[in-house]
Amino acid sequence: MTPPSALLPGTASVPFAHSLGVHGDRTAFITADGSVTYRELAARVDATARRLGRERRLILLCGANTVDALVVHLAALAAGHPVLLVPGANPEALQSLIEAYDPDVVAHPDGGRWVLDERRPVSAHSLHPDLALLLSTSGSTGSPKLVRLSHENLQSNAESIAQYLDIRDTDRAATTLPPHYCYGLSVIHSHLLSGAGLILTDLSVADTCFWELFRTGRGTTFAGVPYTFDLLDRVGFASMELPHLRYVTQAGGRLTPDRVRRYAALGRAAGWELFVMYGQTEATARMAYLPPALAETHPEAAGIAVPGGSFRLHPLADWPEEDTGELVYAGPNVMLGYAHTPQDLALGRTTAELHTGDIARLTADGLYEIVGRRSRFVKILGLRIDPAQVEAMLARHGVTALCAGDDEVLAVAATGTHASDAPRIRRLVTEACGLPARAVRVAVLPDLPRLVTGKPDYQAVRERCRPAAGSAGCEGAASEEGVSRAGPGRGADPEDLRTLYAAILDKPLAEVTRDSSFVSLGGDSLSYVEMSLHLEERLGHLPADWHTTPLRDLRPPERGLPSHRRALETGVALRAMAIFCIVGSHIHVFGIKGGAHLLLALAGFNFARFHLTGAERRERIRRIGTSIARIAVPSMAWIGLMLLLNDDYTLANLALLDSVLGPEDSKTGMQFWFVEALVYILVAAVAVLSVPAVDRAERRFPYALPLVIAAVGLLTRYDLLGLPDRTRIPDAITVFWLFALGWAAAKATTARRRLVVTAAAVATVPGFFPGDPGREAIVIAAFTLLVWVPTLPGRERVNQLAGLLATSSLYIYLTHWQIFPLVEGFSRHLAFLASLVFGVAYAAAANRLMRTLRWPRRGGA
């Protein structure tokens, strides 16, 4: 890389940023789209540094865990340009800082690319030679009070962290935190300094796709704030198989001692270590860490100073206890000082040591323990919040309020507004601070609480915002009424979407967070239909991969579609078409065959999407088992009822064993062959995936494994094993290759893989239905559509009808055999309509009954 002096003579820079090329062809970044080596990264950083020019300028950068954003960041550090790193997802905070500091260059995303908005060729500011980075002191609220960090601060902090964590060039860390947050940025810096890899992602740990990427990228570590560990508990982290995990770090707020002890023990049993850490932005990132060996015995401690740093306790009159005082830190990572205006960017060092504002004591074991705080700043779920800045933000929106908080909740008392404005106030605060709604409580009061001196009574604010049991302020379970209350076009707000998800998935509202996705909440293929229709109605479009997208990222398009234009999931449309064709063909209204076999491929497609997630093996097996029950139990219940009313069926039908035990000459016995085949295939899938080695193979080769299974299925599809005639063996034996092809289609993430899956269908479906090429053509065409076209154009009413048919497909299939003979003699077309309507009504009644009994309410595959 070009030496920094050649770009900016006499200017200091950050050594690790301009020495990236020394790591050669080692992997620097891993993304969902591929990887970038250090050699490639260094070349891009060098090119961008040249683009930034020879004159030092203040560069405002919208932070993001993407290659493009980090290239700009590293180029600026390498060439000596000061960087003002801001939250890219908060337009208000971004605009606030642009107005306050008037940057010379603004680097931001524009559509699918990153642009450098060069506002002037020479800086309008006096920039101190040591100034390297500016970070906000209060998370994402856009406070103009900034921490001024030097090149030495960044380098020494990265070296210190790399030393005590023993970061190796073989490590790969996932970016679980945003880069504008000093903790998240320290992960990036320390690993790049060490020649280690970074798995770049904005996915939440609650998203199964995060864990798929983590395993594929051979992740060895990730960082978490206290809220991260809430999510880890929710997704079954304790049972996950993460063969390369070496250690987990925690900072950003106090983790309860019980949880520290529990996760330390979990790591000891699984072979990884837990590092509990303590830091502040003013110390670049880290000041103390707790050695992993002490986590179980001293879980309440912040630990010891990081290498190169030291602590002392400043005595306080109101804290007379021995060995207790305000914690003061000194070290090469202590900031230069604060900036309040652009004029402060010319200042050198104004801070020699850092008064943390935390009250600490020194234990007999030589460990520091935090016992209290002096300032109003609060850390909630890892985010440092300045209540005064929140009050100022609300004032700009016409809301007079007082804010107070603790380690868990931010309380907001507002006046001069109507009680119905509380959701709007909560929304403003959550968007400004990046907090989930459950961490913000709002009370609308006639008057703000005051002390007798006239000063704000913040203790009263906390008390007034504490919800009473059963009050609206408490988070509880959402009802299905929440689905109907929000009409079209509403519900685009994450809070309204939380209500929608909770209602459709039958989840307590408290379990549905902004980081939740449809898949992480256990959604399946039939609830997928209902959810996709409601979501498309609210957002005005259906985003790609919405089922794995966190709620916080589901937004309407900038220009909404006209109200009559809608899109319909291809899988939903095909399921509706398949059941429509099955029933119509059985009644001889028309002769469009192939629907049942298409449904088998769709079942495999949905099996892969909703069951083969990042959940641990036992959870996967439990979910698949539940899906089998959701198919088998309603089927057996209906067949059992028919068994009492007529003699068309046998006990073999009731047990779903007709294809194994039933009489060969029965004309009605094989009417439920599709249900039997699907249940058998799913049972076989449970058996295979219960084997740990197979489970590991599926996670490592999610696309290759179903192709291998499909290839094995061709042995029976082409009868290469000398099997009996197809009429004498269960259909599942000869059709499971279709299920496996659908499975592979769901995991085909590239055009090349989709071509292979399509070619496999085109090559193997012909000949399966001798003398019926039209049937084969329908299956191939529909399968190709499923592979290549995610959504189809639709209209609201058409989508609703398709959704009804797709959601009720199992019940329509079960009941139409008994319904259409009752009406067929009068009119085939009326019999056709009656079969569909009865199946939809029966599905609604069955779901309501299952909901009442708390039975899992949706069909799985």
Short mmCIF file of C-alpha atoms in Angstrom, two decimals, residues 439 556 782:
data_model
loop_
_atom_site.label_atom_id
_atom_site.label_comp_id
_atom_site.label_asym_id
_atom_site.label_seq_id
_atom_site.Cartn_x
_atom_site.Cartn_y
_atom_site.Cartn_z
CA ALA A 439 -37.20 -1.18 27.20
CA PRO A 556 -42.50 -0.12 2.91
CA ALA A 782 -44.39 -25.27 -11.86
#
